Coordinates of C-alpha atoms in Angstrom, one line a residue:
Chain D
D1 CA 82.9 75.5 113.8
A2 CA 86.0 77.2 112.5
D3 CA 87.1 76.1 109.1
V4 CA 90.9 76.5 109.9
T5 CA 92.1 75.6 113.4
Q6 CA 95.5 75.9 115.0
T7 CA 96.8 74.3 118.1
P8 CA 98.1 75.4 120.5
R9 CA 96.8 78.9 120.6
N10 CA 99.5 80.1 123.0
R11 CA 102.8 78.5 123.9
I12 CA 105.7 79.6 126.0
T13 CA 108.9 77.5 125.6
K14 CA 112.6 77.7 126.3
T15 CA 115.5 78.1 123.9
G16 CA 116.6 74.9 122.4
K17 CA 113.3 73.0 122.8
R18 CA 111.5 71.4 119.8
I19 CA 108.1 72.8 119.1
M20 CA 105.3 71.7 116.8
L21 CA 102.4 73.9 115.7
E22 CA 99.5 72.1 114.1
C23 CA 97.0 73.3 111.6
S24 CA 93.8 71.5 110.4
Q25 CA 91.2 72.6 107.9
T26 CA 87.7 71.5 106.9
K27 CA 87.5 73.6 103.8
G28 CA 88.7 70.9 101.5
H29 CA 91.4 73.2 100.1
D30 CA 94.5 71.8 98.5
R31 CA 96.8 74.6 99.4
M32 CA 98.1 75.4 102.9
Y33 CA 100.6 78.0 104.2
W34 CA 102.5 78.9 107.3
Y35 CA 103.2 82.6 108.1
R36 CA 104.8 84.5 110.9
Q37 CA 103.8 87.9 111.9
D38 CA 106.1 90.3 113.7
P39 CA 105.1 94.0 114.6
G40 CA 105.9 96.3 111.7
L41 CA 106.9 93.6 109.3
G42 CA 103.6 92.3 108.2
L43 CA 103.2 88.6 107.3
R44 CA 106.1 86.6 106.1
L45 CA 105.7 83.3 104.4
I46 CA 107.6 80.4 106.0
Y47 CA 106.5 77.4 103.9
Y48 CA 103.6 76.5 101.6
S49 CA 102.2 73.3 100.2
F50 CA 100.1 73.0 97.1
D51 CA 99.2 69.4 97.8
V52 CA 100.2 66.6 100.0
K53 CA 103.3 65.8 97.9
D54 CA 104.3 69.4 97.2
I55 CA 106.1 71.5 99.8
N56 CA 108.0 74.7 99.1
K57 CA 110.1 77.0 101.1
G58 CA 108.9 80.6 101.6
E59 CA 111.0 83.6 102.3
I60 CA 112.0 82.7 105.9
S61 CA 112.2 79.0 106.1
D62 CA 115.6 78.7 108.0
G63 CA 115.0 77.2 111.4
Y64 CA 111.6 75.7 110.5
S65 CA 110.4 72.5 108.9
V66 CA 106.9 71.3 107.9
S67 CA 105.0 68.2 107.4
R68 CA 101.8 67.7 105.3
Q69 CA 100.3 64.7 106.8
A70 CA 97.1 64.8 104.9
Q71 CA 95.2 67.3 102.7
A72 CA 93.6 68.7 105.8
K73 CA 96.7 68.9 108.0
F74 CA 99.9 70.9 107.8
S75 CA 102.2 71.1 110.8
L76 CA 105.1 73.5 111.4
S77 CA 108.1 72.5 113.6
L78 CA 110.8 74.5 115.2
E79 CA 113.6 71.9 115.7
S80 CA 115.5 74.0 118.3
A81 CA 113.6 77.2 119.2
I82 CA 115.4 80.5 119.6
P83 CA 114.1 83.8 121.1
N84 CA 113.9 85.5 117.7
Q85 CA 111.3 83.0 116.7
T86 CA 108.9 84.6 119.2
A87 CA 106.0 85.7 117.0
L88 CA 102.4 85.2 116.0
Y89 CA 102.1 82.2 113.6
F90 CA 99.3 81.9 111.2
C91 CA 98.2 79.0 109.1
A92 CA 96.2 79.7 106.0
T93 CA 94.5 77.7 103.2
S94 CA 93.4 78.5 99.7
P95 CA 91.5 76.6 96.9
Q96 CA 93.0 75.9 93.5
G97 CA 91.4 77.8 90.7
S98 CA 90.6 81.5 90.2
T99 CA 89.8 82.7 93.7
D100 CA 93.3 82.7 95.0
T101 CA 92.2 84.1 98.4
Q102 CA 93.5 82.7 101.6
Y103 CA 91.6 81.8 104.7
F104 CA 93.4 82.2 108.0
G105 CA 93.4 80.3 111.2
P106 CA 93.2 82.2 114.5
G107 CA 96.9 82.2 115.1
T108 CA 99.4 80.7 117.6
R109 CA 101.3 83.1 119.8
L110 CA 104.7 81.6 120.5
T111 CA 107.1 82.9 123.0
V112 CA 110.6 81.5 123.2
L113 CA 112.5 82.5 126.4
Chain Z
E1 CA 113.3 92.1 95.1
D2 CA 109.5 91.9 95.3
K3 CA 108.0 94.4 97.7
V4 CA 104.7 95.9 98.8
V5 CA 104.6 99.2 100.6
Q6 CA 101.6 100.6 102.4
S7 CA 100.9 104.1 103.5
P8 CA 100.3 105.7 105.8
L9 CA 101.6 103.3 108.5
S10 CA 99.0 104.6 110.9
L11 CA 96.1 106.9 110.7
V12 CA 93.7 108.4 113.3
V13 CA 90.4 109.9 112.2
H14 CA 87.0 110.6 113.7
E15 CA 83.9 108.7 113.2
G16 CA 82.1 109.7 110.0
D17 CA 85.3 110.7 108.2
T18 CA 86.4 109.1 104.9
V19 CA 89.8 107.5 104.7
T20 CA 92.0 106.3 101.8
L21 CA 94.6 103.7 102.4
N22 CA 97.4 103.2 99.8
C23 CA 99.3 100.1 98.6
S24 CA 102.0 100.2 96.0
Y25 CA 103.8 97.1 94.7
E26 CA 106.9 96.2 92.8
V27 CA 106.7 92.5 92.0
T28 CA 107.6 90.2 89.2
N29 CA 104.8 88.0 87.7
F30 CA 102.0 89.9 89.4
R31 CA 98.6 88.2 89.4
S32 CA 96.3 89.9 91.9
L33 CA 96.2 92.3 94.8
L34 CA 94.4 91.4 97.9
W35 CA 93.2 93.5 100.9
Y36 CA 92.7 92.1 104.4
K37 CA 91.4 93.5 107.6
Q38 CA 93.1 92.4 110.8
E39 CA 91.6 93.1 114.2
K40 CA 92.8 91.2 117.1
K41 CA 93.4 87.9 115.5
A42 CA 93.7 86.5 112.0
P43 CA 93.3 88.6 108.9
T44 CA 89.9 88.4 107.2
F45 CA 89.6 88.8 103.5
L46 CA 88.1 92.0 102.0
F47 CA 88.8 92.2 98.3
M48 CA 90.8 90.6 95.5
L49 CA 91.7 92.8 92.5
T50 CA 93.0 91.4 89.3
S51 CA 91.9 93.9 86.6
S52 CA 92.8 97.6 86.4
G53 CA 90.1 100.2 86.9
I54 CA 87.3 98.0 88.1
E55 CA 86.1 99.1 91.5
K56 CA 85.1 96.4 94.0
K57 CA 82.6 97.5 96.7
S58 CA 81.4 96.0 99.9
G59 CA 79.2 98.3 101.9
R60 CA 81.2 101.4 102.9
L61 CA 84.5 99.8 101.6
S62 CA 85.7 100.0 98.1
S63 CA 88.9 99.3 96.3
I64 CA 90.5 99.8 93.0
L65 CA 93.6 98.7 91.2
D66 CA 95.9 100.6 88.8
K67 CA 98.2 98.1 87.1
K68 CA 100.0 100.8 85.1
E69 CA 101.0 102.8 88.1
L70 CA 101.3 99.7 90.3
F71 CA 99.1 100.7 93.2
S72 CA 95.8 100.1 94.8
I73 CA 93.7 102.1 97.2
L74 CA 91.2 101.1 99.8
N75 CA 88.5 103.6 100.6
I76 CA 86.3 103.6 103.7
T77 CA 83.5 106.1 103.8
A78 CA 81.4 107.2 106.9
T79 CA 83.9 105.4 109.2
Q80 CA 82.8 103.7 112.4
T81 CA 84.7 102.7 115.5
G82 CA 84.3 99.1 114.3
D83 CA 86.5 99.9 111.3
S84 CA 89.5 100.3 113.6
A85 CA 92.0 97.6 112.6
V86 CA 95.2 97.0 110.7
Y87 CA 94.5 96.8 107.0
L88 CA 96.9 94.7 105.0
C89 CA 97.4 94.4 101.3
A90 CA 99.3 91.6 99.5
A91 CA 100.4 91.0 96.0
L92 CA 99.8 87.5 94.7
L93 CA 102.5 86.2 92.4
D94 CA 101.5 84.4 89.2
S95 CA 104.6 82.3 89.1
N96 CA 104.2 80.5 92.4
Y97 CA 101.1 81.8 94.0
Q98 CA 103.0 83.3 96.9
L99 CA 101.7 86.4 98.6
I100 CA 104.0 89.3 99.2
W101 CA 102.6 91.3 102.1
G102 CA 102.8 95.0 103.1
A103 CA 103.4 96.0 106.7
G104 CA 99.9 97.2 107.1
T105 CA 98.1 100.5 107.9
K106 CA 96.9 100.8 111.5
L107 CA 93.6 102.7 111.4
I108 CA 92.1 104.2 114.5
I109 CA 88.6 105.6 114.4
K110 CA 87.8 108.0 117.4
P111 CA 84.2 108.4 118.5

């Protein structure tokens, strides 16, 4: 079973719609992250959470919001989707301590028409 | 502004060749540098480098960090078609544990 899961895996929606992307993990990690990936731009951090009560904006948080419902769940919302939010979205987790490596979910491909 | 730059952006070689991928960084509060391999989907972790001059190896892949010159290299020897992927490096910040990503090097291995 996958340690980090994302739903949905693919989504096509229209401009102005509200969209929620969900991420769940069974790794027991405290830290969770949301990234978007666009061709030629690498991964860009949207939001991150170091525990259930700690949520921080990343470099491109405008137009997005997040909710950390539990240690294992971290959801990303687009309140009113726009076409330039079309991208591949990844959730990742990492443990506290010295490893500092991140484990990625399979990604959600979102298309906003 | 924190940034990570990878070069080359793309590279095409033949099976059996050795390749070297470059990653330079300019970040405040540097903690570690990480390398990932991305094939069709999510990035998978390769190496984390924290200390200068200590080579990390995994099979045909190896990597080293130079904290004085602010760069890292990823070497792949005796390349195989399965090594074809985008290789990403990222700098981990000590202050807030954010990762600053490079744009990636797209490596294509021809049979």
